[in-house]
mmCIF file of C-alpha atoms in Angstrom:
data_model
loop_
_atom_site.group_PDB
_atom_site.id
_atom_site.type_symbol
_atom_site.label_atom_id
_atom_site.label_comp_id
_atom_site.label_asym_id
_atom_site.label_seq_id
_atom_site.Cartn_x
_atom_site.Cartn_y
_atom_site.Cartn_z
ATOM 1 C CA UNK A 1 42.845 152.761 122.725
ATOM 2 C CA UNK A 2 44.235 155.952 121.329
ATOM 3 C CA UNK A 3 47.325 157.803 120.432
ATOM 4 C CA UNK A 4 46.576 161.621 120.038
ATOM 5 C CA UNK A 5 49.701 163.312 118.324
ATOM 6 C CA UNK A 6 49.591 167.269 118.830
ATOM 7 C CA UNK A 7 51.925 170.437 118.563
ATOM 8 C CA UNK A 8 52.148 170.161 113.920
ATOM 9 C CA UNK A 9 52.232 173.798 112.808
ATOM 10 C CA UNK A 10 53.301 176.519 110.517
ATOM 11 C CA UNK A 11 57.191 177.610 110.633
ATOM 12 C CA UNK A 12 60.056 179.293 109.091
ATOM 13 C CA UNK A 13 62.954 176.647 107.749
ATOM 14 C CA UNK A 14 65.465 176.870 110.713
ATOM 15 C CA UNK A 15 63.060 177.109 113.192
ATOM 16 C CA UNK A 16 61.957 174.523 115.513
ATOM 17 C CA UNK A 17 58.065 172.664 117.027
ATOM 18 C CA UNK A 18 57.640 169.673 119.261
ATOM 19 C CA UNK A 19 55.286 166.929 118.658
ATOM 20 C CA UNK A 20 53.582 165.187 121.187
ATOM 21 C CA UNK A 21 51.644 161.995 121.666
ATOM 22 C CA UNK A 22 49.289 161.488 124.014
ATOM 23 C CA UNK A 23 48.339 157.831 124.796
ATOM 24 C CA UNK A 24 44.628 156.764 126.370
ATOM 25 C CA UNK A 25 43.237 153.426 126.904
ATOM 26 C CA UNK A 26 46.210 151.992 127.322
ATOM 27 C CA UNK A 27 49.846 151.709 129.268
ATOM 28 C CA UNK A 28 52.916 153.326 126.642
ATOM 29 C CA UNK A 29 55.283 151.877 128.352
ATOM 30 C CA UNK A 30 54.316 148.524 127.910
ATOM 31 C CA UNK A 31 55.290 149.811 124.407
ATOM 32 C CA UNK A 32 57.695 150.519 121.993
ATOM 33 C CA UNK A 33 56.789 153.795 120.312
ATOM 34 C CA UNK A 34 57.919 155.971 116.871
ATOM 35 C CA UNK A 35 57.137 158.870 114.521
ATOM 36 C CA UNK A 36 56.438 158.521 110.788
ATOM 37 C CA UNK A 37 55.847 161.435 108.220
ATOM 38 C CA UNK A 38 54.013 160.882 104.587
ATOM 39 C CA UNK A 39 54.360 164.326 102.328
ATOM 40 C CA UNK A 40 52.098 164.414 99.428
ATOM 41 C CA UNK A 41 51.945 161.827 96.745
ATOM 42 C CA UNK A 42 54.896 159.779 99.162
ATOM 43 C CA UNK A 43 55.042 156.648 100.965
ATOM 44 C CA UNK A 44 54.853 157.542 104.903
ATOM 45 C CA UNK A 45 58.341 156.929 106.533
ATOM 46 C CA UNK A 46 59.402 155.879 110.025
ATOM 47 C CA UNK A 47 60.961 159.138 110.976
ATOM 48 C CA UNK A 48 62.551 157.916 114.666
ATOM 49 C CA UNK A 49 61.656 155.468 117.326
ATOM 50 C CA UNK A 50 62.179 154.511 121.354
ATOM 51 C CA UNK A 51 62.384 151.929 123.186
ATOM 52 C CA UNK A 52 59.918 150.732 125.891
ATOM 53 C CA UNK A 53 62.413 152.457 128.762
ATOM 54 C CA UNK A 54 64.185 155.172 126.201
ATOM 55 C CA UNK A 55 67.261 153.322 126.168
ATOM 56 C CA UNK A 56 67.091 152.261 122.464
ATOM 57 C CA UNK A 57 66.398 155.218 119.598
ATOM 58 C CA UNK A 58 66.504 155.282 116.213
ATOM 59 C CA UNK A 59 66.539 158.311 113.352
ATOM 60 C CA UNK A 60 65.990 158.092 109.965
ATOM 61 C CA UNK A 61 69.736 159.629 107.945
ATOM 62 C CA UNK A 62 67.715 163.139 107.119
ATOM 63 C CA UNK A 63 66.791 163.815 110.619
ATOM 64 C CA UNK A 64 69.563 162.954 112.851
ATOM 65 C CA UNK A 65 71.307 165.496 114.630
ATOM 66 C CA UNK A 66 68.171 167.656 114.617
ATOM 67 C CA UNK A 67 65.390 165.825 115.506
ATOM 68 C CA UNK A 68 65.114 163.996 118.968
ATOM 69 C CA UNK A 69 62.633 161.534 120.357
ATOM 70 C CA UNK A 70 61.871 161.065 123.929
ATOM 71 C CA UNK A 71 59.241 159.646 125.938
ATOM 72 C CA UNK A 72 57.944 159.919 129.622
ATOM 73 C CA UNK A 73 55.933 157.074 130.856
ATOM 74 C CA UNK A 74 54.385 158.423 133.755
ATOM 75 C CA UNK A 75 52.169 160.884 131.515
ATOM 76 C CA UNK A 76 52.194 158.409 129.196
ATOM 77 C CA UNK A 77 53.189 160.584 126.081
ATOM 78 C CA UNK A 78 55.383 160.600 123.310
ATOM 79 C CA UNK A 79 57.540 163.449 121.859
ATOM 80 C CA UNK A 80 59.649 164.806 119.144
ATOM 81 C CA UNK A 81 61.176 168.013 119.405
ATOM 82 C CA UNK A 82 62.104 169.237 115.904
ATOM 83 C CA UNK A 83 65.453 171.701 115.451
ATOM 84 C CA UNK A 84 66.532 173.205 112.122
ATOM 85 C CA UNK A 85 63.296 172.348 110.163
ATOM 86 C CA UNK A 86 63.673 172.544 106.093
ATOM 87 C CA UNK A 87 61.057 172.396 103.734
ATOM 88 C CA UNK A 88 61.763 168.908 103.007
ATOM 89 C CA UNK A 89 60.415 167.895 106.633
ATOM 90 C CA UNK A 90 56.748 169.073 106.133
ATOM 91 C CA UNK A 91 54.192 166.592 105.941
ATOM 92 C CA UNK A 92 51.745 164.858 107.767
ATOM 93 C CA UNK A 93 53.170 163.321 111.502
ATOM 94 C CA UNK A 94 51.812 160.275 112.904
ATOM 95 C CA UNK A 95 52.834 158.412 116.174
ATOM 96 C CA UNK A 96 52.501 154.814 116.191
ATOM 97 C CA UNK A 97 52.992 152.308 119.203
ATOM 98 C CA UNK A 98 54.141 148.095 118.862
ATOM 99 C CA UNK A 99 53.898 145.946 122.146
ATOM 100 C CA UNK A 100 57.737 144.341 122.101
ATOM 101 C CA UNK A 101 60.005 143.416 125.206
ATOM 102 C CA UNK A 102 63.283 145.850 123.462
ATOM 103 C CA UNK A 103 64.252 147.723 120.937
ATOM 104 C CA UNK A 104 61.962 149.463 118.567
ATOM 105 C CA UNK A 105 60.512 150.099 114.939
ATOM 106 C CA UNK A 106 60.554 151.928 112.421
ATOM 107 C CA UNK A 107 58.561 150.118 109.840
ATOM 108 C CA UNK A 108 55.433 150.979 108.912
ATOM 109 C CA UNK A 109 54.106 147.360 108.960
ATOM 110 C CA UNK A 110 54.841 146.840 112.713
ATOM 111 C CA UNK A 111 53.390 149.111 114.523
ATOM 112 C CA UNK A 112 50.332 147.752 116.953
ATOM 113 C CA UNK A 113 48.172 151.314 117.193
ATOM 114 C CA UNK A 114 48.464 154.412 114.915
ATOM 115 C CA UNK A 115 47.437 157.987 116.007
ATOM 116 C CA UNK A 116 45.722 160.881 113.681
ATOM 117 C CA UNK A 117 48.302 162.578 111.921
ATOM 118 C CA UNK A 118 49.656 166.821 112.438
ATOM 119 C CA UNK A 119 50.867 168.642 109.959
ATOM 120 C CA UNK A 120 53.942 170.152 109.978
ATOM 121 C CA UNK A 121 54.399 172.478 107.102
ATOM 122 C CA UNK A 122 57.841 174.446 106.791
ATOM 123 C CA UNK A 123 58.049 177.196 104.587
ATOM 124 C CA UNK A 124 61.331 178.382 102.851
#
């Protein structure tokens, strides 16, 4: 089982990258699915997450309207494009997956598998 999270980089604030989240070993959408961020020296935060058939998101206040999470089961793959980026939104981006009928999660505490973290680092 693995969750493979991709696409973290180096940009201007204003500018945009998408994140992406490869699954292996296992079926996504069997899955609900999210993003989390941890900057240095804080607590990781569930940034957004989507429900089993996409019906169902969630954003954290400081990201909606300019990030948005989607999903496509058949390549079994998670994503997050990221608009408007500001220096407050670099850190460290994990993808997580929890096995649940509906809905979805944004805690940290309920999430089933956790992928390697990319960095997204936006510069002012």
């Amino acid at each position: 089982v693995q969750l493979q999270a991709s696409g973290g980089g180096l940009v201007q604030a204003g500018g945009s990258l998408r994140l992406s989240c490869a699954a292996s070993g296992f079926t996504l959408d069997y899955y609900g699915a999210g993003w989390f961020r941890q900057a240095p020296g804080k607590e990781r935060e569930g940034v957004s997450c989507i429900s089993r058939t996409g019906s169902s998101t969630y954003y954290t206040d400081s990201v909606k309207g300019r990030f948005t999470i989607s999903r496509d089961n058949a390549k079994n793959t998670l994503y997050l494009q990221m608009n408007s980026l500001k220096p407050e939104d670099t850190a460290v981006y994990y993808c997580a997956a929890d096995h649940r009928l509906s809905g979805c999660t944004a805690t940290t505490n309920g999430m089933d598998y956790w992928g390697k973290g990319t960095q997204v680092t936006v510069s002012s």
